[in-house]
PDB file of C-alpha atoms in Angstrom:
ATOM      1  CA  UNK A   1      -1.152 -37.379 -24.296  1.00  0.00           C
ATOM      2  CA  UNK A   2       2.108 -36.038 -22.358  1.00  0.00           C
ATOM      3  CA  UNK A   3       1.758 -34.113 -19.394  1.00  0.00           C
ATOM      4  CA  UNK A   4       3.347 -30.819 -19.316  1.00  0.00           C
ATOM      5  CA  UNK A   5       5.855 -32.360 -16.883  1.00  0.00           C
ATOM      6  CA  UNK A   6       6.549 -35.108 -19.139  1.00  0.00           C
ATOM      7  CA  UNK A   7       7.344 -33.175 -22.011  1.00  0.00           C
ATOM      8  CA  UNK A   8       9.502 -30.780 -19.874  1.00  0.00           C
ATOM      9  CA  UNK A   9      11.418 -33.949 -18.584  1.00  0.00           C
ATOM     10  CA  UNK A  10      11.816 -35.230 -22.117  1.00  0.00           C
ATOM     11  CA  UNK A  11      13.135 -31.794 -23.439  1.00  0.00           C
ATOM     12  CA  UNK A  12      15.526 -31.015 -20.724  1.00  0.00           C
ATOM     13  CA  UNK A  13      16.973 -34.623 -20.742  1.00  0.00           C
ATOM     14  CA  UNK A  14      18.679 -33.565 -23.923  1.00  0.00           C
ATOM     15  CA  UNK A  15      20.502 -30.775 -22.030  1.00  0.00           C
ATOM     16  CA  UNK A  16      21.574 -31.723 -18.535  1.00  0.00           C
ATOM     17  CA  UNK A  17      23.136 -35.130 -16.894  1.00  0.00           C
ATOM     18  CA  UNK A  18      20.848 -38.094 -16.957  1.00  0.00           C
ATOM     19  CA  UNK A  19      21.472 -38.434 -13.166  1.00  0.00           C
ATOM     20  CA  UNK A  20      19.890 -34.851 -12.596  1.00  0.00           C
ATOM     21  CA  UNK A  21      16.779 -35.308 -14.598  1.00  0.00           C
ATOM     22  CA  UNK A  22      15.109 -37.033 -11.567  1.00  0.00           C
ATOM     23  CA  UNK A  23      15.532 -33.948  -9.487  1.00  0.00           C
ATOM     24  CA  UNK A  24      13.611 -31.530 -11.925  1.00  0.00           C
ATOM     25  CA  UNK A  25      10.810 -29.838 -10.005  1.00  0.00           C
ATOM     26  CA  UNK A  26       7.502 -31.509 -10.604  1.00  0.00           C
ATOM     27  CA  UNK A  27       5.587 -28.624  -8.767  1.00  0.00           C
ATOM     28  CA  UNK A  28       5.562 -25.002  -9.536  1.00  0.00           C
ATOM     29  CA  UNK A  29       3.852 -21.405  -9.186  1.00  0.00           C
ATOM     30  CA  UNK A  30       2.522 -19.964 -12.027  1.00  0.00           C
ATOM     31  CA  UNK A  31       1.333 -16.384 -11.497  1.00  0.00           C
ATOM     32  CA  UNK A  32      -0.176 -15.013 -14.534  1.00  0.00           C
ATOM     33  CA  UNK A  33       2.615 -15.635 -17.292  1.00  0.00           C
ATOM     34  CA  UNK A  34       5.231 -15.490 -14.870  1.00  0.00           C
ATOM     35  CA  UNK A  35       6.498 -18.885 -13.278  1.00  0.00           C
ATOM     36  CA  UNK A  36       8.511 -19.470  -9.838  1.00  0.00           C
ATOM     37  CA  UNK A  37      10.373 -22.674  -9.587  1.00  0.00           C
ATOM     38  CA  UNK A  38      12.366 -23.900  -6.622  1.00  0.00           C
ATOM     39  CA  UNK A  39      15.708 -25.664  -7.880  1.00  0.00           C
ATOM     40  CA  UNK A  40      17.959 -28.255  -5.978  1.00  0.00           C
ATOM     41  CA  UNK A  41      21.412 -26.926  -5.803  1.00  0.00           C
ATOM     42  CA  UNK A  42      22.796 -29.651  -8.064  1.00  0.00           C
ATOM     43  CA  UNK A  43      20.522 -28.031 -10.785  1.00  0.00           C
ATOM     44  CA  UNK A  44      21.814 -24.559 -10.462  1.00  0.00           C
ATOM     45  CA  UNK A  45      24.579 -24.845 -13.312  1.00  0.00           C
ATOM     46  CA  UNK A  46      21.623 -25.299 -15.617  1.00  0.00           C
ATOM     47  CA  UNK A  47      19.096 -23.143 -14.066  1.00  0.00           C
ATOM     48  CA  UNK A  48      18.671 -20.936 -17.227  1.00  0.00           C
ATOM     49  CA  UNK A  49      18.471 -24.056 -19.609  1.00  0.00           C
ATOM     50  CA  UNK A  50      15.843 -25.342 -17.250  1.00  0.00           C
ATOM     51  CA  UNK A  51      13.869 -22.187 -16.874  1.00  0.00           C
ATOM     52  CA  UNK A  52      13.840 -21.744 -20.667  1.00  0.00           C
ATOM     53  CA  UNK A  53      12.157 -25.231 -21.243  1.00  0.00           C
ATOM     54  CA  UNK A  54       9.678 -24.641 -18.665  1.00  0.00           C
ATOM     55  CA  UNK A  55       8.755 -21.213 -19.820  1.00  0.00           C
ATOM     56  CA  UNK A  56       8.319 -22.846 -23.361  1.00  0.00           C
ATOM     57  CA  UNK A  57       6.260 -25.592 -22.287  1.00  0.00           C
ATOM     58  CA  UNK A  58       4.292 -23.587 -19.616  1.00  0.00           C
ATOM     59  CA  UNK A  59       3.733 -20.449 -21.859  1.00  0.00           C
ATOM     60  CA  UNK A  60       5.677 -18.032 -19.503  1.00  0.00           C
ATOM     61  CA  UNK A  61       7.511 -14.952 -20.483  1.00  0.00           C
ATOM     62  CA  UNK A  62       9.547 -14.806 -17.290  1.00  0.00           C
ATOM     63  CA  UNK A  63      11.051 -17.462 -14.578  1.00  0.00           C
ATOM     64  CA  UNK A  64      11.953 -16.635 -10.925  1.00  0.00           C
ATOM     65  CA  UNK A  65      13.845 -19.083  -8.905  1.00  0.00           C
ATOM     66  CA  UNK A  66      12.711 -19.164  -5.303  1.00  0.00           C
ATOM     67  CA  UNK A  67      16.097 -18.741  -3.244  1.00  0.00           C
ATOM     68  CA  UNK A  68      14.346 -18.276   0.075  1.00  0.00           C
ATOM     69  CA  UNK A  69      10.737 -17.850   2.127  1.00  0.00           C
ATOM     70  CA  UNK A  70       8.802 -14.945   2.609  1.00  0.00           C
ATOM     71  CA  UNK A  71      10.838 -12.214   4.225  1.00  0.00           C
ATOM     72  CA  UNK A  72      10.237  -9.088   6.210  1.00  0.00           C
ATOM     73  CA  UNK A  73       7.286  -6.924   7.415  1.00  0.00           C
ATOM     74  CA  UNK A  74       6.118  -6.389   3.973  1.00  0.00           C
ATOM     75  CA  UNK A  75       6.144 -10.334   3.235  1.00  0.00           C
ATOM     76  CA  UNK A  76       8.429 -10.010   0.235  1.00  0.00           C
ATOM     77  CA  UNK A  77       9.487 -12.987  -1.729  1.00  0.00           C
ATOM     78  CA  UNK A  78      13.216 -13.956  -2.117  1.00  0.00           C
ATOM     79  CA  UNK A  79      13.610 -14.890  -5.764  1.00  0.00           C
ATOM     80  CA  UNK A  80      15.924 -13.999  -8.784  1.00  0.00           C
ATOM     81  CA  UNK A  81      15.458 -13.779 -12.526  1.00  0.00           C
ATOM     82  CA  UNK A  82      16.911 -16.636 -14.338  1.00  0.00           C
ATOM     83  CA  UNK A  83      15.083 -16.382 -17.776  1.00  0.00           C
ATOM     84  CA  UNK A  84      13.191 -14.257 -19.796  1.00  0.00           C
ATOM     85  CA  UNK A  85      11.575 -10.839 -19.362  1.00  0.00           C
ATOM     86  CA  UNK A  86      13.073  -8.224 -16.894  1.00  0.00           C
ATOM     87  CA  UNK A  87       9.382  -6.885 -16.655  1.00  0.00           C
ATOM     88  CA  UNK A  88       7.740  -9.294 -14.337  1.00  0.00           C
ATOM     89  CA  UNK A  89       4.321  -7.469 -13.764  1.00  0.00           C
ATOM     90  CA  UNK A  90       1.631  -9.769 -14.833  1.00  0.00           C
ATOM     91  CA  UNK A  91      -2.136 -10.491 -14.491  1.00  0.00           C
ATOM     92  CA  UNK A  92      -3.279 -13.569 -12.917  1.00  0.00           C
ATOM     93  CA  UNK A  93      -6.923 -14.359 -12.886  1.00  0.00           C
ATOM     94  CA  UNK A  94      -8.450 -16.935 -10.365  1.00  0.00           C
ATOM     95  CA  UNK A  95     -12.201 -17.675  -9.784  1.00  0.00           C
ATOM     96  CA  UNK A  96     -12.992 -14.817 -12.234  1.00  0.00           C
ATOM     97  CA  UNK A  97     -10.769 -11.926  -9.999  1.00  0.00           C
ATOM     98  CA  UNK A  98      -8.156 -10.252 -11.600  1.00  0.00           C
ATOM     99  CA  UNK A  99      -4.790  -9.892  -9.529  1.00  0.00           C
ATOM    100  CA  UNK A 100      -2.328  -7.565 -10.989  1.00  0.00           C
ATOM    101  CA  UNK A 101       1.135  -7.867  -9.369  1.00  0.00           C
ATOM    102  CA  UNK A 102       5.073  -8.449  -9.517  1.00  0.00           C
ATOM    103  CA  UNK A 103       5.736 -11.823  -8.226  1.00  0.00           C
ATOM    104  CA  UNK A 104       9.252 -10.806  -7.920  1.00  0.00           C
ATOM    105  CA  UNK A 105       8.318  -8.158  -5.174  1.00  0.00           C
ATOM    106  CA  UNK A 106       5.027  -9.520  -3.858  1.00  0.00           C
ATOM    107  CA  UNK A 107       4.096 -12.913  -2.605  1.00  0.00           C
ATOM    108  CA  UNK A 108       1.042 -14.848  -4.249  1.00  0.00           C
ATOM    109  CA  UNK A 109       0.285 -18.205  -2.795  1.00  0.00           C
ATOM    110  CA  UNK A 110      -1.684 -21.051  -5.156  1.00  0.00           C
ATOM    111  CA  UNK A 111      -1.763 -22.843  -1.833  1.00  0.00           C
ATOM    112  CA  UNK A 112      -4.295 -20.392  -0.472  1.00  0.00           C
ATOM    113  CA  UNK A 113      -6.601 -20.584  -3.215  1.00  0.00           C
ATOM    114  CA  UNK A 114      -9.311 -22.662  -1.456  1.00  0.00           C
ATOM    115  CA  UNK A 115      -9.499 -20.147   1.054  1.00  0.00           C
ATOM    116  CA  UNK A 116      -9.759 -17.382  -1.339  1.00  0.00           C
ATOM    117  CA  UNK A 117     -12.616 -19.010  -2.882  1.00  0.00           C
ATOM    118  CA  UNK A 118     -14.074 -19.934   0.401  1.00  0.00           C
ATOM    119  CA  UNK A 119     -14.444 -16.052   0.936  1.00  0.00           C
ATOM    120  CA  UNK A 120     -16.079 -15.647  -2.296  1.00  0.00           C
ATOM    121  CA  UNK A 121     -18.825 -17.687  -0.880  1.00  0.00           C
ATOM    122  CA  UNK A 122     -19.603 -16.186   2.163  1.00  0.00           C
ATOM    123  CA  UNK A 123     -22.971 -14.650   3.316  1.00  0.00           C
ATOM    124  CA  UNK A 124     -21.564 -10.990   3.392  1.00  0.00           C
ATOM    125  CA  UNK A 125     -24.760  -9.098   2.046  1.00  0.00           C
ATOM    126  CA  UNK A 126     -24.701  -5.498   3.381  1.00  0.00           C
ATOM    127  CA  UNK A 127     -22.174  -6.351   6.005  1.00  0.00           C
ATOM    128  CA  UNK A 128     -19.108  -3.963   6.734  1.00  0.00           C
ATOM    129  CA  UNK A 129     -15.782  -5.926   6.294  1.00  0.00           C
ATOM    130  CA  UNK A 130     -12.202  -4.936   7.622  1.00  0.00           C
ATOM    131  CA  UNK A 131      -9.411  -6.556   5.807  1.00  0.00           C
ATOM    132  CA  UNK A 132      -6.453  -6.057   8.251  1.00  0.00           C
ATOM    133  CA  UNK A 133      -3.792  -7.288   5.948  1.00  0.00           C
ATOM    134  CA  UNK A 134      -5.032  -6.731   2.508  1.00  0.00           C
ATOM    135  CA  UNK A 135      -2.176  -7.093   0.351  1.00  0.00           C
ATOM    136  CA  UNK A 136      -3.011  -6.652  -3.223  1.00  0.00           C
ATOM    137  CA  UNK A 137      -6.631  -7.551  -2.434  1.00  0.00           C
ATOM    138  CA  UNK A 138      -6.317 -11.575  -1.761  1.00  0.00           C
ATOM    139  CA  UNK A 139      -9.306 -11.867   0.208  1.00  0.00           C
ATOM    140  CA  UNK A 140     -10.970  -8.254  -0.391  1.00  0.00           C
ATOM    141  CA  UNK A 141     -11.715  -8.598  -3.694  1.00  0.00           C
ATOM    142  CA  UNK A 142     -13.447 -11.972  -3.737  1.00  0.00           C
ATOM    143  CA  UNK A 143     -15.730 -10.656  -1.021  1.00  0.00           C
ATOM    144  CA  UNK A 144     -16.369  -7.464  -2.868  1.00  0.00           C
ATOM    145  CA  UNK A 145     -17.020  -9.294  -6.263  1.00  0.00           C
ATOM    146  CA  UNK A 146     -19.223 -11.901  -5.127  1.00  0.00           C
ATOM    147  CA  UNK A 147     -20.733 -11.451  -1.558  1.00  0.00           C
ATOM    148  CA  UNK A 148     -22.512  -7.843  -1.952  1.00  0.00           C
ATOM    149  CA  UNK A 149     -21.066  -6.388   1.232  1.00  0.00           C
ATOM    150  CA  UNK A 150     -21.900  -2.916   1.780  1.00  0.00           C
ATOM    151  CA  UNK A 151     -18.213  -1.801   2.385  1.00  0.00           C
ATOM    152  CA  UNK A 152     -14.785  -3.618   2.526  1.00  0.00           C
ATOM    153  CA  UNK A 153     -12.147  -1.557   4.086  1.00  0.00           C
ATOM    154  CA  UNK A 154      -8.753  -2.888   2.697  1.00  0.00           C
ATOM    155  CA  UNK A 155      -5.538  -1.956   4.782  1.00  0.00           C
ATOM    156  CA  UNK A 156      -2.075  -2.332   3.587  1.00  0.00           C
ATOM    157  CA  UNK A 157       1.174  -0.877   4.745  1.00  0.00           C
ATOM    158  CA  UNK A 158       3.206  -2.065   1.990  1.00  0.00           C
ATOM    159  CA  UNK A 159       3.210   1.017  -0.687  1.00  0.00           C
ATOM    160  CA  UNK A 160       3.791  -1.280  -3.546  1.00  0.00           C
ATOM    161  CA  UNK A 161       1.302  -3.846  -2.554  1.00  0.00           C
ATOM    162  CA  UNK A 162      -1.115  -0.808  -1.810  1.00  0.00           C
ATOM    163  CA  UNK A 163      -0.459   0.208  -5.308  1.00  0.00           C
ATOM    164  CA  UNK A 164      -1.450  -2.761  -6.876  1.00  0.00           C
ATOM    165  CA  UNK A 165      -4.592  -3.282  -4.471  1.00  0.00           C
ATOM    166  CA  UNK A 166      -5.957   0.198  -5.728  1.00  0.00           C
ATOM    167  CA  UNK A 167      -5.380  -0.928  -9.167  1.00  0.00           C
ATOM    168  CA  UNK A 168      -6.919  -4.361  -8.769  1.00  0.00           C
ATOM    169  CA  UNK A 169     -10.063  -2.467  -7.343  1.00  0.00           C
ATOM    170  CA  UNK A 170     -10.462  -0.751 -10.650  1.00  0.00           C
ATOM    171  CA  UNK A 171      -9.714  -3.867 -12.582  1.00  0.00           C
ATOM    172  CA  UNK A 172     -12.745  -5.761 -10.853  1.00  0.00           C
ATOM    173  CA  UNK A 173     -14.934  -2.636 -10.938  1.00  0.00           C
ATOM    174  CA  UNK A 174     -15.547  -2.632  -6.990  1.00  0.00           C
ATOM    175  CA  UNK A 175     -14.419   0.874  -6.632  1.00  0.00           C
ATOM    176  CA  UNK A 176     -17.929   1.657  -5.046  1.00  0.00           C
ATOM    177  CA  UNK A 177     -17.534  -1.178  -2.133  1.00  0.00           C
ATOM    178  CA  UNK A 178     -13.735  -1.215  -1.435  1.00  0.00           C
ATOM    179  CA  UNK A 179     -11.890   1.479   0.658  1.00  0.00           C
ATOM    180  CA  UNK A 180      -8.131   1.116   0.285  1.00  0.00           C
ATOM    181  CA  UNK A 181      -6.342   2.287   3.412  1.00  0.00           C
ATOM    182  CA  UNK A 182      -2.647   2.808   3.267  1.00  0.00           C
ATOM    183  CA  UNK A 183      -1.107   2.117   6.778  1.00  0.00           C
ATOM    184  CA  UNK A 184      -0.418   0.116   9.774  1.00  0.00           C
ATOM    185  CA  UNK A 185      -3.479  -1.606  10.859  1.00  0.00           C
ATOM    186  CA  UNK A 186      -2.527  -0.711  14.278  1.00  0.00           C
ATOM    187  CA  UNK A 187      -2.832   2.845  13.651  1.00  0.00           C
ATOM    188  CA  UNK A 188      -5.634   3.359  10.938  1.00  0.00           C
ATOM    189  CA  UNK A 189      -8.160   0.362  11.168  1.00  0.00           C
ATOM    190  CA  UNK A 190     -11.661   1.643  11.676  1.00  0.00           C
ATOM    191  CA  UNK A 191     -13.389   1.236  14.954  1.00  0.00           C
ATOM    192  CA  UNK A 192     -16.586  -0.090  16.001  1.00  0.00           C
ATOM    193  CA  UNK A 193     -17.758  -0.415  12.226  1.00  0.00           C
ATOM    194  CA  UNK A 194     -17.170  -4.137  11.396  1.00  0.00           C
ATOM    195  CA  UNK A 195     -19.372  -7.205  11.099  1.00  0.00           C
ATOM    196  CA  UNK A 196     -16.461  -9.287  10.054  1.00  0.00           C
ATOM    197  CA  UNK A 197     -12.725  -8.904  10.350  1.00  0.00           C
ATOM    198  CA  UNK A 198     -10.357 -10.912   8.035  1.00  0.00           C
ATOM    199  CA  UNK A 199      -6.755 -11.446   9.767  1.00  0.00           C
ATOM    200  CA  UNK A 200      -4.878 -12.889   6.944  1.00  0.00           C
ATOM    201  CA  UNK A 201      -1.512 -13.030   8.466  1.00  0.00           C
ATOM    202  CA  UNK A 202       0.825 -15.610   9.858  1.00  0.00           C
ATOM    203  CA  UNK A 203       3.568 -13.970  11.972  1.00  0.00           C
ATOM    204  CA  UNK A 204       2.071 -13.616  15.659  1.00  0.00           C
ATOM    205  CA  UNK A 205      -1.364 -12.781  14.408  1.00  0.00           C
ATOM    206  CA  UNK A 206      -2.678 -13.158  17.843  1.00  0.00           C
ATOM    207  CA  UNK A 207      -1.143  -9.896  18.952  1.00  0.00           C
ATOM    208  CA  UNK A 208      -3.375  -7.879  16.622  1.00  0.00           C
ATOM    209  CA  UNK A 209      -6.430  -9.447  18.216  1.00  0.00           C
ATOM    210  CA  UNK A 210      -7.259  -6.364  20.202  1.00  0.00           C
ATOM    211  CA  UNK A 211      -7.387  -4.293  16.991  1.00  0.00           C
ATOM    212  CA  UNK A 212      -9.796  -6.725  15.447  1.00  0.00           C
ATOM    213  CA  UNK A 213     -11.980  -6.704  18.380  1.00  0.00           C
ATOM    214  CA  UNK A 214     -12.167  -2.895  18.439  1.00  0.00           C
ATOM    215  CA  UNK A 215     -12.875  -2.939  14.834  1.00  0.00           C
ATOM    216  CA  UNK A 216     -15.958  -5.137  15.357  1.00  0.00           C
ATOM    217  CA  UNK A 217     -19.412  -3.693  16.207  1.00  0.00           C
ATOM    218  CA  UNK A 218     -20.621  -5.203  19.336  1.00  0.00           C
ATOM    219  CA  UNK A 219     -20.506  -8.818  17.533  1.00  0.00           C
ATOM    220  CA  UNK A 220     -19.222 -10.641  14.530  1.00  0.00           C
ATOM    221  CA  UNK A 221     -16.880 -12.770  12.873  1.00  0.00           C
ATOM    222  CA  UNK A 222     -13.058 -12.837  12.990  1.00  0.00           C
ATOM    223  CA  UNK A 223     -11.271 -14.803  10.337  1.00  0.00           C
ATOM    224  CA  UNK A 224      -8.059 -15.917  12.091  1.00  0.00           C
ATOM    225  CA  UNK A 225      -5.028 -17.152  10.278  1.00  0.00           C
ATOM    226  CA  UNK A 226      -1.832 -18.248  11.921  1.00  0.00           C
ATOM    227  CA  UNK A 227       0.782 -20.652  12.114  1.00  0.00           C
ATOM    228  CA  UNK A 228       0.426 -23.855  14.137  1.00  0.00           C
ATOM    229  CA  UNK A 229       2.751 -26.924  14.912  1.00  0.00           C
ATOM    230  CA  UNK A 230       0.942 -29.805  13.004  1.00  0.00           C
ATOM    231  CA  UNK A 231       0.072 -32.368  15.680  1.00  0.00           C
ATOM    232  CA  UNK A 232      -1.404 -29.391  18.103  1.00  0.00           C
ATOM    233  CA  UNK A 233      -3.986 -27.960  15.951  1.00  0.00           C
ATOM    234  CA  UNK A 234      -6.381 -26.353  17.234  1.00  0.00           C
ATOM    235  CA  UNK A 235      -5.562 -26.676  20.714  1.00  0.00           C
ATOM    236  CA  UNK A 236      -2.017 -24.539  20.345  1.00  0.00           C
ATOM    237  CA  UNK A 237      -4.030 -21.789  18.455  1.00  0.00           C
ATOM    238  CA  UNK A 238      -6.709 -21.693  21.287  1.00  0.00           C
ATOM    239  CA  UNK A 239      -3.872 -21.093  23.904  1.00  0.00           C
ATOM    240  CA  UNK A 240      -2.615 -18.231  21.767  1.00  0.00           C
ATOM    241  CA  UNK A 241      -6.028 -16.499  21.403  1.00  0.00           C
ATOM    242  CA  UNK A 242      -8.176 -17.355  24.846  1.00  0.00           C
ATOM    243  CA  UNK A 243      -6.345 -14.556  26.814  1.00  0.00           C
ATOM    244  CA  UNK A 244      -7.630 -11.751  24.256  1.00  0.00           C
ATOM    245  CA  UNK A 245     -10.979 -13.096  24.323  1.00  0.00           C
ATOM    246  CA  UNK A 246     -11.238 -13.465  27.856  1.00  0.00           C
ATOM    247  CA  UNK A 247     -13.986 -10.877  28.103  1.00  0.00           C
ATOM    248  CA  UNK A 248     -15.847 -11.750  25.126  1.00  0.00           C
ATOM    249  CA  UNK A 249     -18.268 -14.496  24.487  1.00  0.00           C
ATOM    250  CA  UNK A 250     -17.170 -16.424  21.622  1.00  0.00           C
ATOM    251  CA  UNK A 251     -17.149 -19.666  19.451  1.00  0.00           C
ATOM    252  CA  UNK A 252     -15.005 -21.252  16.923  1.00  0.00           C
ATOM    253  CA  UNK A 253     -17.608 -22.070  14.122  1.00  0.00           C
ATOM    254  CA  UNK A 254     -14.985 -23.331  11.317  1.00  0.00           C
ATOM    255  CA  UNK A 255     -11.551 -24.513  11.466  1.00  0.00           C
ATOM    256  CA  UNK A 256      -9.205 -25.709   8.840  1.00  0.00           C
ATOM    257  CA  UNK A 257      -5.635 -26.523   7.801  1.00  0.00           C
ATOM    258  CA  UNK A 258      -4.987 -24.416   4.520  1.00  0.00           C
ATOM    259  CA  UNK A 259      -1.865 -25.648   3.589  1.00  0.00           C
ATOM    260  CA  UNK A 260       1.558 -26.845   4.747  1.00  0.00           C
ATOM    261  CA  UNK A 261       3.872 -24.017   5.458  1.00  0.00           C
ATOM    262  CA  UNK A 262       7.131 -25.976   6.747  1.00  0.00           C
ATOM    263  CA  UNK A 263       8.158 -29.024   7.869  1.00  0.00           C
ATOM    264  CA  UNK A 264       5.895 -30.059  11.100  1.00  0.00           C
ATOM    265  CA  UNK A 265       4.297 -26.416  10.605  1.00  0.00           C
ATOM    266  CA  UNK A 266       0.647 -25.706   8.777  1.00  0.00           C
ATOM    267  CA  UNK A 267      -0.952 -22.580   7.837  1.00  0.00           C
ATOM    268  CA  UNK A 268      -4.507 -22.851   9.511  1.00  0.00           C
ATOM    269  CA  UNK A 269      -7.339 -20.776   9.912  1.00  0.00           C
ATOM    270  CA  UNK A 270     -10.355 -20.318  12.504  1.00  0.00           C
ATOM    271  CA  UNK A 271     -13.608 -18.415  12.114  1.00  0.00           C
ATOM    272  CA  UNK A 272     -14.274 -16.898  15.401  1.00  0.00           C
ATOM    273  CA  UNK A 273     -17.849 -15.760  16.053  1.00  0.00           C
ATOM    274  CA  UNK A 274     -17.820 -13.060  18.952  1.00  0.00           C
ATOM    275  CA  UNK A 275     -20.892 -11.975  20.992  1.00  0.00           C
TER     276      UNK A 275
END
């Protein structure tokens, strides 16, 4: 039985020059029924034909071409529609969680799946959780659905992401335990309430640590995400955060490389226990 890629390769070989077949992407991001492809420049003249074949084999209504990375304070993907429906809103189901979103306007990384699943297995019973960068509910929803928290405060500043966050809270039937908050977390984060704070952000995350510490009760856990040079983990991160935690007793109780982010750069996470 052929793999999806073998089937794609066989079909496309009838439409593009033989020397380009080996440049076809072996990996892709399938978000619901929307596909995101990264194509080499040599394939651009054949982008629509390639996209149509991938869509047919992988059963997708729309195909987006990645033309850049995540951009700006709202973490927007740089993509363009190259095939299919202009309505790129979709429903993605992962680990039993329903995520409604538009991948042409909002990010969703399969590389973070292991971390989303880890969040669903935390012991959060009766805890108050503050998610400082909630997005569409990437981490808030698994915790709310599976971990029996008392309350999750899900903070998001992007109005579009916030709209999907509210929709996803209802889709997953956790309105009674997730309170969405629209705004900049530096202004709207509740203080002195949290047993656990999630910092799922990668750009200078350490600068938001004072807000996270203010949000905690006298003690608690901070799930701290950031970028780190590949050969300097965790020392590079510890150097970044140590000053912010100088007045606290703390211990790193978990550390992991989540995924490769760029050449020589990894997305990492540390669980910091603050006393």
